[in-house]
Coordinates of C-alpha atoms in Angstrom, one line a residue:
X636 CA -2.8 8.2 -0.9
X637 CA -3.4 4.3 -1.6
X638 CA 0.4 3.9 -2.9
X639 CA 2.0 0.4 -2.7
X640 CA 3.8 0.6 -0.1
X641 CA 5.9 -2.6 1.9
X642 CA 4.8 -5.0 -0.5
X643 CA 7.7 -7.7 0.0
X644 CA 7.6 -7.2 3.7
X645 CA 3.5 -7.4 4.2
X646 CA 3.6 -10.2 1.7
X647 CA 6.1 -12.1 4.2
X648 CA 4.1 -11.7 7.1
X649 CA 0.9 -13.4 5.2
X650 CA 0.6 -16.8 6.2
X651 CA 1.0 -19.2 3.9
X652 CA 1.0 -23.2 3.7
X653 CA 4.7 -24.3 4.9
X654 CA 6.9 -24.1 1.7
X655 CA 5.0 -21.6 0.3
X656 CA 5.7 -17.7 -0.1
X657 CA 4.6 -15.0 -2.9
X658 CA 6.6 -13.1 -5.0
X659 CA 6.0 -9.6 -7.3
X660 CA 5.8 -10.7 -10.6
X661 CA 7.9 -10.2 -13.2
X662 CA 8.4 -8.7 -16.5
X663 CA 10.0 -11.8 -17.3
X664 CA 7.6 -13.8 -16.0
X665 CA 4.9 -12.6 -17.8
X666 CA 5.0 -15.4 -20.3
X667 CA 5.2 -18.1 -18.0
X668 CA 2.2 -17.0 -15.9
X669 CA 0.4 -16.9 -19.0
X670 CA 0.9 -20.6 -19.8
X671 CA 0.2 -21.1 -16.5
X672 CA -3.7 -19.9 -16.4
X673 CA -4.4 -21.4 -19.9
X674 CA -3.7 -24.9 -18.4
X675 CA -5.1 -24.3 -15.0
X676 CA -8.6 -22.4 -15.7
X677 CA -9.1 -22.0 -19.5
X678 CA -12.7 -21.0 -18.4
X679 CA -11.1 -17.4 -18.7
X680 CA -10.5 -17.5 -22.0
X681 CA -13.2 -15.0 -22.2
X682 CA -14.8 -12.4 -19.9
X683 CA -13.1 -10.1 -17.7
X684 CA -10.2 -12.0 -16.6
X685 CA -9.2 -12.8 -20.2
X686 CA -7.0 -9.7 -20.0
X687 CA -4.7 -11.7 -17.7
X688 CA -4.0 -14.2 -21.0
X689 CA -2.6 -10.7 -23.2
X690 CA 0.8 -9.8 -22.7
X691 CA 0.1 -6.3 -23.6
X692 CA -1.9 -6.0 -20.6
X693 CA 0.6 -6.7 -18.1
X694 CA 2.9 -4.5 -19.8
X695 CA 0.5 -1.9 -20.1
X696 CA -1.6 -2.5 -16.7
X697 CA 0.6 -4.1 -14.0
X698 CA 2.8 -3.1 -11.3
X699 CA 6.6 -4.0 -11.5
X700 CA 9.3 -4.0 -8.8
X701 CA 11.4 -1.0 -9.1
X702 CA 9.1 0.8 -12.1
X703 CA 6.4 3.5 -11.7
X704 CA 3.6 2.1 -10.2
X705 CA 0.1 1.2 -11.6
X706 CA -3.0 0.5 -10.2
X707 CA -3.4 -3.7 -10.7
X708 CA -0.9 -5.8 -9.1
X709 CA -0.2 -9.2 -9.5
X710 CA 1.2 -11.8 -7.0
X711 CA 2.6 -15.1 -7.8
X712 CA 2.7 -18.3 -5.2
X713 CA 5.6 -20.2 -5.5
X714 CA 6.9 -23.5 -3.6
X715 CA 10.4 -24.1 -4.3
X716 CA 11.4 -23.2 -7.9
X717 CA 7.4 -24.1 -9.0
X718 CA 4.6 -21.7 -9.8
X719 CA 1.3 -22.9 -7.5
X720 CA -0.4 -20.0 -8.0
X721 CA -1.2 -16.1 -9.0
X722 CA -3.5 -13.5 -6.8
X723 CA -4.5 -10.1 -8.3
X724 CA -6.1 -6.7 -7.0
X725 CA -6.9 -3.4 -8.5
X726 CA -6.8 -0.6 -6.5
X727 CA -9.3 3.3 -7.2
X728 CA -7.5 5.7 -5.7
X729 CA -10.7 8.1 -5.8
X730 CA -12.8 5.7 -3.4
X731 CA -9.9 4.3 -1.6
X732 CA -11.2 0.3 -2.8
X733 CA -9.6 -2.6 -3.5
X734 CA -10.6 -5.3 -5.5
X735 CA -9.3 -8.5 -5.0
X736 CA -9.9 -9.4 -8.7
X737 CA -8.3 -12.7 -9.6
X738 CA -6.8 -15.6 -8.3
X739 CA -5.6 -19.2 -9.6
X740 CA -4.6 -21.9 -8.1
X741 CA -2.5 -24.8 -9.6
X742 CA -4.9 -28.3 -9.3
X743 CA -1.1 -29.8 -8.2
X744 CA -1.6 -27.2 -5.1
X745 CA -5.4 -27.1 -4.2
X746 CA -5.9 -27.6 -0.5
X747 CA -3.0 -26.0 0.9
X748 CA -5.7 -22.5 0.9
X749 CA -4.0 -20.1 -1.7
X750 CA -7.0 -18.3 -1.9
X751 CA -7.5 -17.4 1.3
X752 CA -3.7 -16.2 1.3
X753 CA -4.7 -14.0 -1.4
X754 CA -7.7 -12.5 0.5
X755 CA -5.8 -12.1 3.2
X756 CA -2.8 -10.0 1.4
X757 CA -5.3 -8.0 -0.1
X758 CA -6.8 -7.4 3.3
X759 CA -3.4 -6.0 4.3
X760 CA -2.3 -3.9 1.7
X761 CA -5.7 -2.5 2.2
X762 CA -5.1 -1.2 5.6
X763 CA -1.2 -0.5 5.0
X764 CA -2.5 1.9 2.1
X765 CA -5.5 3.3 4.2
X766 CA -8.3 1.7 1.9
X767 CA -12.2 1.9 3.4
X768 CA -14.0 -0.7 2.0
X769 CA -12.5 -4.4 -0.2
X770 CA -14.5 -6.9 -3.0
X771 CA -14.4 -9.4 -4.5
X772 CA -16.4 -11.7 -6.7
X773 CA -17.1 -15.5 -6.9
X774 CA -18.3 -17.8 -9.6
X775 CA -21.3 -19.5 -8.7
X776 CA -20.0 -22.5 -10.5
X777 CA -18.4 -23.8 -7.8
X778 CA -18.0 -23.7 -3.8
X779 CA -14.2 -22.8 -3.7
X780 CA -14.1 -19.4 -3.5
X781 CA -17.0 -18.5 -1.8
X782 CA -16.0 -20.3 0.8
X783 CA -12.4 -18.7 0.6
X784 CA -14.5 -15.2 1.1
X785 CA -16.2 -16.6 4.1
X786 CA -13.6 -18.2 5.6
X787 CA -11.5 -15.0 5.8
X788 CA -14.7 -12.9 7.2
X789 CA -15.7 -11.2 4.7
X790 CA -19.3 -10.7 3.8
X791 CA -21.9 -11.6 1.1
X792 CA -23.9 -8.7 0.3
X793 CA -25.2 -9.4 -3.1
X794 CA -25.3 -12.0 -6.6
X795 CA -24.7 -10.4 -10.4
X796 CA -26.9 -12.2 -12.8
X797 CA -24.7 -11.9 -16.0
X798 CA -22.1 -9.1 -15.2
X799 CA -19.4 -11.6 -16.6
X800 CA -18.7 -14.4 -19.2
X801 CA -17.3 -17.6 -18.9
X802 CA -16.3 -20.5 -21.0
X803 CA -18.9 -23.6 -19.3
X804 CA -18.3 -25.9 -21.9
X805 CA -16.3 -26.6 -25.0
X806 CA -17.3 -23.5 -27.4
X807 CA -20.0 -22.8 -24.8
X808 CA -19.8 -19.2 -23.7
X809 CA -22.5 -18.1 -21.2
X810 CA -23.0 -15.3 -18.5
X811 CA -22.5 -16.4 -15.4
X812 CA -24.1 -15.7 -11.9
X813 CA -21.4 -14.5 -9.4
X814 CA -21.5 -14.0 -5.5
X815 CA -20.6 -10.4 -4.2
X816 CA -18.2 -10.3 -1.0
X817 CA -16.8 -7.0 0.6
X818 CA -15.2 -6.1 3.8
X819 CA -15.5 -2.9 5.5
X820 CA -12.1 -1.5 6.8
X821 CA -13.2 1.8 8.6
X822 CA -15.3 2.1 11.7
X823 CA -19.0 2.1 11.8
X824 CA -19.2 5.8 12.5
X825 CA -17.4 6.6 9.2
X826 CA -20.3 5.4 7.1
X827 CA -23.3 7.3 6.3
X828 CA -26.6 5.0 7.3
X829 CA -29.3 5.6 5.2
X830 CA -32.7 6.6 6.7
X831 CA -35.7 4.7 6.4
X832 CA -37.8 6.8 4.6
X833 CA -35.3 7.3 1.8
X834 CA -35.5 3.6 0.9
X835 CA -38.4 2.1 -1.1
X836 CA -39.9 -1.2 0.3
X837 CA -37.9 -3.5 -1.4
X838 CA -34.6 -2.0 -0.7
X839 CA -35.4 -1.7 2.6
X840 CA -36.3 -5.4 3.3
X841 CA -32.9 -6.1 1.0
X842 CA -30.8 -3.7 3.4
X843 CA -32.3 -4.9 6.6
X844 CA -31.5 -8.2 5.5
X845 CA -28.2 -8.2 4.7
X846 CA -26.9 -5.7 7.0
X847 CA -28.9 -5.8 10.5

């Protein structure tokens, strides 16, 4: 279950700004896509997507062409010969989740919706590999990728105060508040509703709220 499966061909039928395409990354691009985040979002530099600046993480972590597979996979966006961009999921074969967990885009390339591409490969891998349920998170810094999220449907249903750490300033490292999106992939009568009584006031008027 949940294997990688079409990858290339599902990443050709996403639709992408005209010139643009993604591509599998690379062992040999490792180094270049790492160049490539610390000039476009050095905000990373710590917290959870710092792992993406450590070459022993891709070789350790990452899914390659033609090698056994792994369970985080990394997409670069290309236009020409020139890297625009990178989009990243994780999948848990247990739960049958995917999370789309990080994506850059090149300031040169802002505008022609890389994110949304992103959201929307993960949205099909999901349902090529049989996955119930998709998240993602976005910084509260800024509107970009929240709006990404609710541009390609998918839902808010929740904020983290503080689950990651970001780089807000020159030597200024704070936790940040980040916006919870997920799309459900099965069918309403696949999911177990939970009764009434089993929820205490406030997580009931929380559950209404986001999901009546």
């Amino acid at each position: 279950m949940m294997r990688w499966r079409d990858i290339d061909r599902m990443a050709a039928q996403v639709p992408l700004a005209a010139g643009y395409r993604f591509e599998l990354l690379r062992r040999e691009e490792i180094g270049l896509l790492i160049g490539a985040l610390q000039a476009w979002y050095p905000d990373i530099s710590v917290g959870a997507a710092s792992c993406f600046l450590r070459r022993d993480f891709f070789e350790e972590q990452v899914c390659f062409a033609g090698e056994p597979e792994r369970d985080v996979i990394v997409f670069l966006m290309k236009r020409g010969d020139e890297l625009a961009g990178m989009f990243s999921c994780d999948r848990d074969r247990d739960s049958l989740t995917l999370y789309a967990r990080l994506g850059v885009a090149s300031p040169d390339h802002r505008g022609a919706n890389l994110a949304e591409a992103g959201i929307a490969l993960t949205e099909q891998m999901g349902r090529r590999m049989g996955a119930g349920y998709l998240y993602g998170l976005a910084t509260l810094k800024t509107r970009y990728v929240q709006r990404a999220f609710e541009r390609s449907g998918w839902q808010l249903v929740g904020i983290t105060p503080g689950f990651d750490r970001e780089l807000v300033a020159p030597g200024v490292v704070k936790r940040v508040y980040e916006a919870v999106y997920s799309k459900v992939l099965v069918a309403d009568a696949a999911l177990l509703h939970p009764q009434p009584q089993n929820l205490t006031p406030r997580t009931r008027s929380l559950f209404e709220g986001l999901f009546s």
